[in-house]
Amino acid sequence: MIKATSVTIRQATRASIAAVCLAVSVWAPMANAATAQSFQISPPTSNYSANPGATVRGVVKVTNLTDQPISLAVDKQNFAAKGEEGEVELIDNADPLYSLAPWFNVLQPNVDVAARATKEVPYSISIPANAEPGGRYGALVFHTIAARLPVGQSGAAVEQDIVALIFVRINGAANEQLNVTSFQTGTRVNADTFNVKDFFEYGPVDFLARIKNTGTVHEKATGTITIKNMLGIQIAKFPLDEHFVIPGSIRRLHNSWPTGTHKPVLFGHYTATMTANYAGGKTITATTSFTVLPWKILVAVFIILVLIFLIVWRGRKRLSRAARILAGRE
């Protein structure tokens, strides 16, 4: 059997910090047969708040999507932010200030799930009485245990790792601090590429806000972006993209304007102001400006006007004579 596995964790929901670890497919040439296993978990992320000394209890539901029973091993691990787009990575050497895995207690380290069935996997988190206020981050890793191939058969198996992310806030006087690293306009090419610019021929205009967490607990800024035209008149206001930011990391927030089916014609200089609140009253703000000028249309209109002027100028004598004739002067 050939085994190869990797893990990628992506943004999951708006309501919680983002990250779902999708299974990584392994493909290899087969000799005679291949065994495939597929399952899903719910919820992919969980958020808790608890006091020092408390015990948190939760459940992860595992659903077998195949017509054969599957066996899973359940491990515990820490995770940290990776990049600025909501990805996280599993780590062994986590900062003790943020480590959660040692507090996990998994009642079923091995789980058997019948075909097309769902099974609950309970767990608990025992928080020490002397735990420091702030955020703790851990994960339950569900790993398929490959079934034995019949005697005489060989081949390749597809294995999966799926991760349930757990966020715990230890109540108390934690350091809560977000800062705006940058707030810019441009064009979002894909999930990893944002071309910064402040001059556009037409909309929509993409906004990129980079928020850094310099505190000790995950935070989510909730707010708006306000657009004013060159006269200082507010012409648009829309919700800011929202995601949790893990301590020590930067999170990118993406917005686009205008959106929807009825898009206004943009022309001139604009100012955009981002205002967001977090931690029950703290505020972060940033301002940027951009210009929208449909220069191709303007050039075409200018050329048409020049042509009309030339035609009128060259025919002015004929027009003058025609006017005199109409007036009976000739």
mmCIF file of C-alpha atoms in Angstrom:
data_model
loop_
_atom_site.group_PDB
_atom_site.id
_atom_site.type_symbol
_atom_site.label_atom_id
_atom_site.label_comp_id
_atom_site.label_asym_id
_atom_site.label_seq_id
_atom_site.Cartn_x
_atom_site.Cartn_y
_atom_site.Cartn_z
ATOM 1 C CA MET A 1 0.000 0.000 0.000
ATOM 2 C CA ILE A 2 1.232 3.456 -0.848
ATOM 3 C CA LYS A 3 0.546 6.198 1.686
ATOM 4 C CA ALA A 4 0.959 9.944 1.250
ATOM 5 C CA THR A 5 -0.976 12.635 3.033
ATOM 6 C CA SER A 6 -0.952 16.407 3.393
ATOM 7 C CA VAL A 7 -3.306 18.827 5.106
ATOM 8 C CA THR A 8 -4.689 22.154 3.913
ATOM 9 C CA ILE A 9 -6.880 24.273 6.147
ATOM 10 C CA ARG A 10 -9.115 26.950 4.598
ATOM 11 C CA GLN A 11 -11.636 29.522 5.732
ATOM 12 C CA ALA A 12 -14.837 27.953 6.970
ATOM 13 C CA THR A 13 -17.589 30.306 8.115
ATOM 14 C CA ARG A 14 -18.188 34.022 8.623
ATOM 15 C CA ALA A 15 -19.363 33.444 12.160
ATOM 16 C CA SER A 16 -16.122 31.851 13.291
ATOM 17 C CA ILE A 17 -12.482 32.063 12.393
ATOM 18 C CA ALA A 18 -11.912 30.355 9.413
ATOM 19 C CA ALA A 19 -10.586 27.162 8.782
ATOM 20 C CA VAL A 20 -11.614 23.852 7.471
ATOM 21 C CA CYS A 21 -9.097 21.177 6.791
ATOM 22 C CA LEU A 22 -10.064 19.377 3.649
ATOM 23 C CA ALA A 23 -8.848 15.962 2.933
ATOM 24 C CA VAL A 24 -5.907 15.545 0.784
ATOM 25 C CA SER A 25 -6.203 13.060 -2.000
ATOM 26 C CA VAL A 26 -3.481 10.602 -2.707
ATOM 27 C CA TRP A 27 -3.308 9.061 -6.152
ATOM 28 C CA ALA A 28 -0.893 6.389 -7.225
ATOM 29 C CA PRO A 29 -0.737 3.803 -9.998
ATOM 30 C CA MET A 30 -2.674 0.703 -9.042
ATOM 31 C CA ALA A 31 -1.646 -2.856 -9.610
ATOM 32 C CA ASN A 32 -4.917 -4.690 -9.082
ATOM 33 C CA ALA A 33 -7.254 -2.706 -6.841
ATOM 34 C CA ALA A 34 -7.603 0.520 -4.895
ATOM 35 C CA THR A 35 -9.510 1.284 -1.742
ATOM 36 C CA ALA A 36 -11.153 4.694 -1.295
ATOM 37 C CA GLN A 37 -12.522 6.131 1.931
ATOM 38 C CA SER A 38 -14.458 9.339 2.313
ATOM 39 C CA PHE A 39 -16.040 11.037 5.310
ATOM 40 C CA GLN A 40 -16.945 14.455 6.665
ATOM 41 C CA ILE A 41 -17.158 16.082 10.087
ATOM 42 C CA SER A 42 -19.441 18.641 11.726
ATOM 43 C CA PRO A 43 -18.780 21.238 12.971
ATOM 44 C CA PRO A 44 -15.429 22.004 11.320
ATOM 45 C CA THR A 45 -14.763 24.744 13.900
ATOM 46 C CA SER A 46 -15.940 25.346 17.471
ATOM 47 C CA ASN A 47 -15.575 28.395 19.705
ATOM 48 C CA TYR A 48 -15.792 28.367 23.500
ATOM 49 C CA SER A 49 -15.412 30.826 26.357
ATOM 50 C CA ALA A 50 -14.628 29.435 29.802
ATOM 51 C CA ASN A 51 -13.241 30.380 33.175
ATOM 52 C CA PRO A 52 -9.979 29.018 34.599
ATOM 53 C CA GLY A 53 -10.619 25.666 36.274
ATOM 54 C CA ALA A 54 -13.685 24.899 34.145
ATOM 55 C CA THR A 55 -14.268 21.886 31.881
ATOM 56 C CA VAL A 56 -15.576 22.368 28.345
ATOM 57 C CA ARG A 57 -17.396 19.516 26.618
ATOM 58 C CA GLY A 58 -18.088 19.172 22.919
ATOM 59 C CA VAL A 59 -19.012 16.697 20.204
ATOM 60 C CA VAL A 60 -17.830 16.192 16.637
ATOM 61 C CA LYS A 61 -20.128 14.274 14.302
ATOM 62 C CA VAL A 62 -18.410 12.002 11.790
ATOM 63 C CA THR A 63 -20.366 10.917 8.695
ATOM 64 C CA ASN A 64 -19.263 8.012 6.513
ATOM 65 C CA LEU A 65 -19.986 8.882 2.873
ATOM 66 C CA THR A 66 -19.120 5.464 1.486
ATOM 67 C CA ASP A 67 -20.901 2.115 1.238
ATOM 68 C CA GLN A 68 -18.243 0.431 3.378
ATOM 69 C CA PRO A 69 -17.471 0.780 7.103
ATOM 70 C CA ILE A 70 -14.447 2.945 7.909
ATOM 71 C CA SER A 71 -12.081 3.156 10.859
ATOM 72 C CA LEU A 72 -10.637 6.433 12.095
ATOM 73 C CA ALA A 73 -7.904 7.400 14.509
ATOM 74 C CA VAL A 74 -8.441 10.612 16.497
ATOM 75 C CA ASP A 75 -5.391 12.657 17.452
ATOM 76 C CA LYS A 76 -5.001 16.047 19.129
ATOM 77 C CA GLN A 77 -2.695 18.822 18.010
ATOM 78 C CA ASN A 78 -2.125 22.572 18.193
ATOM 79 C CA PHE A 79 -2.429 24.961 15.275
ATOM 80 C CA ALA A 80 -1.250 28.450 14.325
ATOM 81 C CA ALA A 81 -2.058 30.965 11.598
ATOM 82 C CA LYS A 82 -0.374 30.499 8.229
ATOM 83 C CA GLY A 83 -0.323 33.378 5.775
ATOM 84 C CA GLU A 84 -2.928 36.142 5.712
ATOM 85 C CA GLU A 85 -5.902 34.480 3.996
ATOM 86 C CA GLY A 86 -7.312 32.515 6.930
ATOM 87 C CA GLU A 87 -5.205 29.405 6.580
ATOM 88 C CA VAL A 88 -3.780 27.618 9.602
ATOM 89 C CA GLU A 89 -1.213 24.876 10.034
ATOM 90 C CA LEU A 90 -0.896 22.069 12.546
ATOM 91 C CA ILE A 91 2.202 22.433 14.722
ATOM 92 C CA ASP A 92 3.971 20.411 17.401
ATOM 93 C CA ASN A 93 6.027 23.172 19.006
ATOM 94 C CA ALA A 94 3.253 25.656 19.814
ATOM 95 C CA ASP A 95 3.852 28.631 22.061
ATOM 96 C CA PRO A 96 2.793 27.431 25.554
ATOM 97 C CA LEU A 97 0.789 30.658 25.900
ATOM 98 C CA TYR A 98 -1.572 29.485 23.113
ATOM 99 C CA SER A 99 -1.322 25.689 23.309
ATOM 100 C CA LEU A 100 -4.615 23.822 23.793
ATOM 101 C CA ALA A 101 -3.833 20.218 22.830
ATOM 102 C CA PRO A 102 -2.497 19.161 26.278
ATOM 103 C CA TRP A 103 -5.888 20.012 27.796
ATOM 104 C CA PHE A 104 -7.856 17.736 25.426
ATOM 105 C CA ASN A 105 -9.408 14.479 26.580
ATOM 106 C CA VAL A 106 -10.716 12.323 23.703
ATOM 107 C CA LEU A 107 -12.927 9.508 24.946
ATOM 108 C CA GLN A 108 -12.668 7.504 21.700
ATOM 109 C CA PRO A 109 -9.153 7.568 20.201
ATOM 110 C CA ASN A 110 -10.355 5.066 17.592
ATOM 111 C CA VAL A 111 -13.751 5.279 15.894
ATOM 112 C CA ASP A 112 -15.562 2.801 13.654
ATOM 113 C CA VAL A 113 -18.338 4.282 11.485
ATOM 114 C CA ALA A 114 -20.777 2.049 9.620
ATOM 115 C CA ALA A 115 -21.568 2.575 5.932
ATOM 116 C CA ARG A 116 -23.602 5.763 5.270
ATOM 117 C CA ALA A 117 -23.865 6.343 9.026
ATOM 118 C CA THR A 118 -23.013 9.178 11.424
ATOM 119 C CA LYS A 119 -21.295 8.761 14.763
ATOM 120 C CA GLU A 120 -20.690 11.268 17.546
ATOM 121 C CA VAL A 121 -17.204 11.639 18.991
ATOM 122 C CA PRO A 122 -17.310 13.401 22.379
ATOM 123 C CA TYR A 123 -14.361 15.291 23.838
ATOM 124 C CA SER A 124 -13.632 17.494 26.823
ATOM 125 C CA ILE A 125 -11.173 20.286 27.579
ATOM 126 C CA SER A 126 -9.934 20.612 31.167
ATOM 127 C CA ILE A 127 -8.734 24.164 31.785
ATOM 128 C CA PRO A 128 -6.209 24.523 34.621
ATOM 129 C CA ALA A 129 -7.193 26.772 37.506
ATOM 130 C CA ASN A 130 -4.087 28.910 36.925
ATOM 131 C CA ALA A 131 -4.629 29.340 33.158
ATOM 132 C CA GLU A 132 -3.759 32.801 31.846
ATOM 133 C CA PRO A 133 -6.603 34.812 30.249
ATOM 134 C CA GLY A 134 -6.445 34.812 26.440
ATOM 135 C CA GLY A 135 -6.859 32.511 23.481
ATOM 136 C CA ARG A 136 -5.961 28.830 23.154
ATOM 137 C CA TYR A 137 -5.955 26.942 19.855
ATOM 138 C CA GLY A 138 -6.077 23.204 19.234
ATOM 139 C CA ALA A 139 -7.414 20.639 16.794
ATOM 140 C CA LEU A 140 -8.824 17.137 16.663
ATOM 141 C CA VAL A 141 -7.363 15.292 13.686
ATOM 142 C CA PHE A 142 -9.475 12.476 12.216
ATOM 143 C CA HIS A 143 -7.310 10.113 10.188
ATOM 144 C CA THR A 144 -8.530 7.162 8.166
ATOM 145 C CA ILE A 145 -7.057 3.795 8.996
ATOM 146 C CA ALA A 146 -6.608 1.962 5.709
ATOM 147 C CA ALA A 147 -8.440 -1.345 5.456
ATOM 148 C CA ARG A 148 -6.386 -4.453 4.824
ATOM 149 C CA LEU A 149 -6.452 -5.636 1.228
ATOM 150 C CA PRO A 150 -7.435 -9.251 0.575
ATOM 151 C CA VAL A 151 -4.617 -11.734 0.356
ATOM 152 C CA GLY A 152 -3.106 -11.666 -3.115
ATOM 153 C CA GLN A 153 -4.280 -8.144 -3.908
ATOM 154 C CA SER A 154 -2.087 -5.071 -4.059
ATOM 155 C CA GLY A 155 -2.778 -1.486 -4.917
ATOM 156 C CA ALA A 156 -2.975 2.055 -3.628
ATOM 157 C CA ALA A 157 -5.273 3.482 -0.975
ATOM 158 C CA VAL A 158 -6.664 6.973 -0.665
ATOM 159 C CA GLU A 159 -6.348 8.325 2.860
ATOM 160 C CA GLN A 160 -7.818 11.435 4.437
ATOM 161 C CA ASP A 161 -7.027 13.736 7.316
ATOM 162 C CA ILE A 162 -9.838 16.065 8.356
ATOM 163 C CA VAL A 163 -9.364 18.539 11.162
ATOM 164 C CA ALA A 164 -11.848 20.024 13.615
ATOM 165 C CA LEU A 165 -10.477 23.327 14.902
ATOM 166 C CA ILE A 166 -11.188 24.344 18.494
ATOM 167 C CA PHE A 167 -10.903 27.952 19.733
ATOM 168 C CA VAL A 168 -11.074 28.603 23.471
ATOM 169 C CA ARG A 169 -11.101 32.009 25.137
ATOM 170 C CA ILE A 170 -10.025 31.930 28.775
ATOM 171 C CA ASN A 171 -12.051 34.619 30.495
ATOM 172 C CA GLY A 172 -10.248 37.395 32.281
ATOM 173 C CA ALA A 173 -8.224 40.529 31.567
ATOM 174 C CA ALA A 174 -6.619 39.488 28.287
ATOM 175 C CA ASN A 175 -4.613 41.837 26.075
ATOM 176 C CA GLU A 176 -6.994 42.791 23.253
ATOM 177 C CA GLN A 177 -5.405 44.837 20.495
ATOM 178 C CA LEU A 178 -5.982 45.087 16.731
ATOM 179 C CA ASN A 179 -4.164 47.439 14.357
ATOM 180 C CA VAL A 180 -4.712 48.350 10.724
ATOM 181 C CA THR A 181 -1.517 47.493 8.868
ATOM 182 C CA SER A 182 -2.821 48.829 5.554
ATOM 183 C CA PHE A 183 -6.050 49.809 3.790
ATOM 184 C CA GLN A 184 -5.732 49.962 0.003
ATOM 185 C CA THR A 185 -7.641 49.814 -3.267
ATOM 186 C CA GLY A 186 -6.766 47.691 -6.272
ATOM 187 C CA THR A 187 -7.742 44.543 -8.121
ATOM 188 C CA ARG A 188 -7.999 41.131 -6.508
ATOM 189 C CA VAL A 189 -6.654 38.649 -9.048
ATOM 190 C CA ASN A 190 -7.071 35.500 -6.939
ATOM 191 C CA ALA A 191 -6.908 34.353 -3.328
ATOM 192 C CA ASP A 192 -3.187 35.120 -3.101
ATOM 193 C CA THR A 193 -2.709 38.101 -5.430
ATOM 194 C CA PHE A 194 -3.919 41.675 -4.953
ATOM 195 C CA ASN A 195 -2.669 44.344 -7.356
ATOM 196 C CA VAL A 196 -2.609 47.673 -5.523
ATOM 197 C CA LYS A 197 -3.659 50.748 -7.531
ATOM 198 C CA ASP A 198 -5.630 53.962 -7.015
ATOM 199 C CA PHE A 199 -6.624 54.755 -10.611
ATOM 200 C CA PHE A 200 -9.423 52.823 -12.340
ATOM 201 C CA GLU A 201 -11.038 53.080 -15.733
ATOM 202 C CA TYR A 202 -14.272 51.643 -14.350
ATOM 203 C CA GLY A 203 -15.578 49.693 -11.366
ATOM 204 C CA PRO A 204 -15.816 47.600 -9.399
ATOM 205 C CA VAL A 205 -13.057 48.703 -7.025
ATOM 206 C CA ASP A 206 -11.582 46.077 -4.701
ATOM 207 C CA PHE A 207 -10.551 46.961 -1.148
ATOM 208 C CA LEU A 208 -7.898 45.208 0.937
ATOM 209 C CA ALA A 209 -7.635 45.802 4.684
ATOM 210 C CA ARG A 210 -4.819 44.046 6.566
ATOM 211 C CA ILE A 211 -5.594 43.689 10.278
ATOM 212 C CA LYS A 212 -2.902 42.650 12.751
ATOM 213 C CA ASN A 213 -3.596 41.121 16.162
ATOM 214 C CA THR A 214 -0.944 42.173 18.673
ATOM 215 C CA GLY A 215 -2.957 40.926 21.651
ATOM 216 C CA THR A 216 -3.301 37.505 23.272
ATOM 217 C CA VAL A 217 -6.796 36.452 22.160
ATOM 218 C CA HIS A 218 -8.514 36.055 18.796
ATOM 219 C CA GLU A 219 -10.590 39.074 17.772
ATOM 220 C CA LYS A 220 -13.043 39.987 15.018
ATOM 221 C CA ALA A 221 -13.524 43.584 13.907
ATOM 222 C CA THR A 222 -17.088 44.443 12.859
ATOM 223 C CA GLY A 223 -17.726 47.607 10.893
ATOM 224 C CA THR A 224 -18.324 49.377 7.595
ATOM 225 C CA ILE A 225 -16.646 51.063 4.633
ATOM 226 C CA THR A 226 -18.042 54.487 3.702
ATOM 227 C CA ILE A 227 -17.539 56.034 0.246
ATOM 228 C CA LYS A 228 -17.678 59.798 -0.396
ATOM 229 C CA ASN A 229 -17.393 61.563 -3.752
ATOM 230 C CA MET A 230 -15.215 64.585 -4.618
ATOM 231 C CA LEU A 231 -17.820 66.915 -3.096
ATOM 232 C CA GLY A 232 -17.647 65.110 0.249
ATOM 233 C CA ILE A 233 -21.123 63.610 -0.160
ATOM 234 C CA GLN A 234 -21.617 60.053 1.117
ATOM 235 C CA ILE A 235 -22.736 57.857 -1.764
ATOM 236 C CA ALA A 236 -22.281 54.348 -0.367
ATOM 237 C CA LYS A 237 -21.867 52.427 2.886
ATOM 238 C CA PHE A 238 -21.469 48.666 3.169
ATOM 239 C CA PRO A 239 -20.370 46.064 5.769
ATOM 240 C CA LEU A 240 -16.685 45.324 6.204
ATOM 241 C CA ASP A 241 -15.554 41.760 5.532
ATOM 242 C CA GLU A 242 -15.376 39.980 8.915
ATOM 243 C CA HIS A 243 -13.009 37.270 10.134
ATOM 244 C CA PHE A 244 -11.304 36.381 13.383
ATOM 245 C CA VAL A 245 -7.621 37.243 13.673
ATOM 246 C CA ILE A 246 -5.404 34.901 15.672
ATOM 247 C CA PRO A 247 -2.841 36.505 18.023
ATOM 248 C CA GLY A 248 0.445 37.332 16.327
ATOM 249 C CA SER A 249 -1.015 37.093 12.821
ATOM 250 C CA ILE A 250 -2.312 39.386 10.073
ATOM 251 C CA ARG A 251 -5.687 38.725 8.423
ATOM 252 C CA ARG A 252 -6.708 40.132 5.062
ATOM 253 C CA LEU A 253 -10.252 41.464 4.697
ATOM 254 C CA HIS A 254 -11.647 41.776 1.155
ATOM 255 C CA ASN A 255 -14.460 43.988 -0.101
ATOM 256 C CA SER A 256 -15.623 45.109 -3.539
ATOM 257 C CA TRP A 257 -17.697 48.141 -4.596
ATOM 258 C CA PRO A 258 -20.083 48.606 -6.259
ATOM 259 C CA THR A 259 -21.831 45.226 -6.194
ATOM 260 C CA GLY A 260 -25.255 43.962 -7.187
ATOM 261 C CA THR A 261 -27.206 44.250 -10.408
ATOM 262 C CA HIS A 262 -27.710 48.038 -10.355
ATOM 263 C CA LYS A 263 -24.196 49.453 -10.443
ATOM 264 C CA PRO A 264 -23.776 53.250 -10.575
ATOM 265 C CA VAL A 265 -21.538 54.903 -13.158
ATOM 266 C CA LEU A 266 -18.307 55.909 -11.428
ATOM 267 C CA PHE A 267 -16.526 59.127 -12.352
ATOM 268 C CA GLY A 268 -14.133 61.305 -10.384
ATOM 269 C CA HIS A 269 -12.191 61.185 -7.125
ATOM 270 C CA TYR A 270 -13.479 59.193 -4.147
ATOM 271 C CA THR A 271 -12.534 58.704 -0.492
ATOM 272 C CA ALA A 272 -13.122 55.441 1.380
ATOM 273 C CA THR A 273 -13.114 55.239 5.180
ATOM 274 C CA MET A 274 -13.049 51.961 7.104
ATOM 275 C CA THR A 275 -14.411 52.021 10.668
ATOM 276 C CA ALA A 276 -14.613 48.887 12.808
ATOM 277 C CA ASN A 277 -15.213 47.968 16.462
ATOM 278 C CA TYR A 278 -13.924 45.053 18.535
ATOM 279 C CA ALA A 279 -13.472 43.976 22.162
ATOM 280 C CA GLY A 280 -16.715 45.597 23.225
ATOM 281 C CA GLY A 281 -15.840 49.186 22.359
ATOM 282 C CA LYS A 282 -12.377 49.580 20.855
ATOM 283 C CA THR A 283 -12.247 51.125 17.372
ATOM 284 C CA ILE A 284 -9.904 50.976 14.405
ATOM 285 C CA THR A 285 -10.125 53.295 11.393
ATOM 286 C CA ALA A 286 -8.297 53.852 8.109
ATOM 287 C CA THR A 287 -8.818 55.996 5.015
ATOM 288 C CA THR A 288 -7.765 55.694 1.392
ATOM 289 C CA SER A 289 -8.658 57.458 -1.866
ATOM 290 C CA PHE A 290 -8.974 56.490 -5.519
ATOM 291 C CA THR A 291 -9.979 57.904 -8.884
ATOM 292 C CA VAL A 292 -12.285 56.413 -11.507
ATOM 293 C CA LEU A 293 -11.973 57.882 -15.008
ATOM 294 C CA PRO A 294 -13.417 56.081 -18.057
ATOM 295 C CA TRP A 295 -10.722 57.569 -20.288
ATOM 296 C CA LYS A 296 -11.477 55.442 -23.338
ATOM 297 C CA ILE A 297 -15.058 56.704 -23.415
ATOM 298 C CA LEU A 298 -13.861 60.265 -22.850
ATOM 299 C CA VAL A 299 -11.339 59.991 -25.687
ATOM 300 C CA ALA A 300 -14.041 58.642 -28.012
ATOM 301 C CA VAL A 301 -16.407 61.500 -27.080
ATOM 302 C CA PHE A 302 -13.615 64.034 -27.593
ATOM 303 C CA ILE A 303 -12.809 62.654 -31.052
ATOM 304 C CA ILE A 304 -16.496 62.791 -32.039
ATOM 305 C CA LEU A 305 -16.756 66.383 -30.847
ATOM 306 C CA VAL A 306 -13.607 67.355 -32.782
ATOM 307 C CA LEU A 307 -14.979 65.761 -35.959
ATOM 308 C CA ILE A 308 -18.281 67.594 -35.548
ATOM 309 C CA PHE A 309 -16.407 70.868 -35.028
ATOM 310 C CA LEU A 310 -14.266 70.316 -38.145
ATOM 311 C CA ILE A 311 -17.299 69.492 -40.263
ATOM 312 C CA VAL A 312 -19.096 72.613 -39.054
ATOM 313 C CA TRP A 313 -15.982 74.768 -39.470
ATOM 314 C CA ARG A 314 -15.325 73.623 -43.007
ATOM 315 C CA GLY A 315 -18.952 74.056 -44.005
ATOM 316 C CA ARG A 316 -19.474 77.385 -42.262
ATOM 317 C CA LYS A 317 -19.473 79.378 -45.603
ATOM 318 C CA ARG A 318 -22.102 77.112 -47.107
ATOM 319 C CA LEU A 319 -24.181 77.347 -43.963
ATOM 320 C CA SER A 320 -23.824 81.144 -43.963
ATOM 321 C CA ARG A 321 -24.910 81.385 -47.625
ATOM 322 C CA ALA A 322 -27.842 79.043 -46.998
ATOM 323 C CA ALA A 323 -28.928 81.247 -44.112
ATOM 324 C CA ARG A 324 -28.805 84.383 -46.298
ATOM 325 C CA ILE A 325 -30.861 82.679 -48.988
ATOM 326 C CA LEU A 326 -33.446 81.630 -46.439
ATOM 327 C CA ALA A 327 -33.529 85.212 -45.194
ATOM 328 C CA GLY A 328 -34.086 86.531 -48.750
ATOM 329 C CA ARG A 329 -30.832 88.403 -48.882
ATOM 330 C CA GLU A 330 -29.705 86.558 -52.002
#
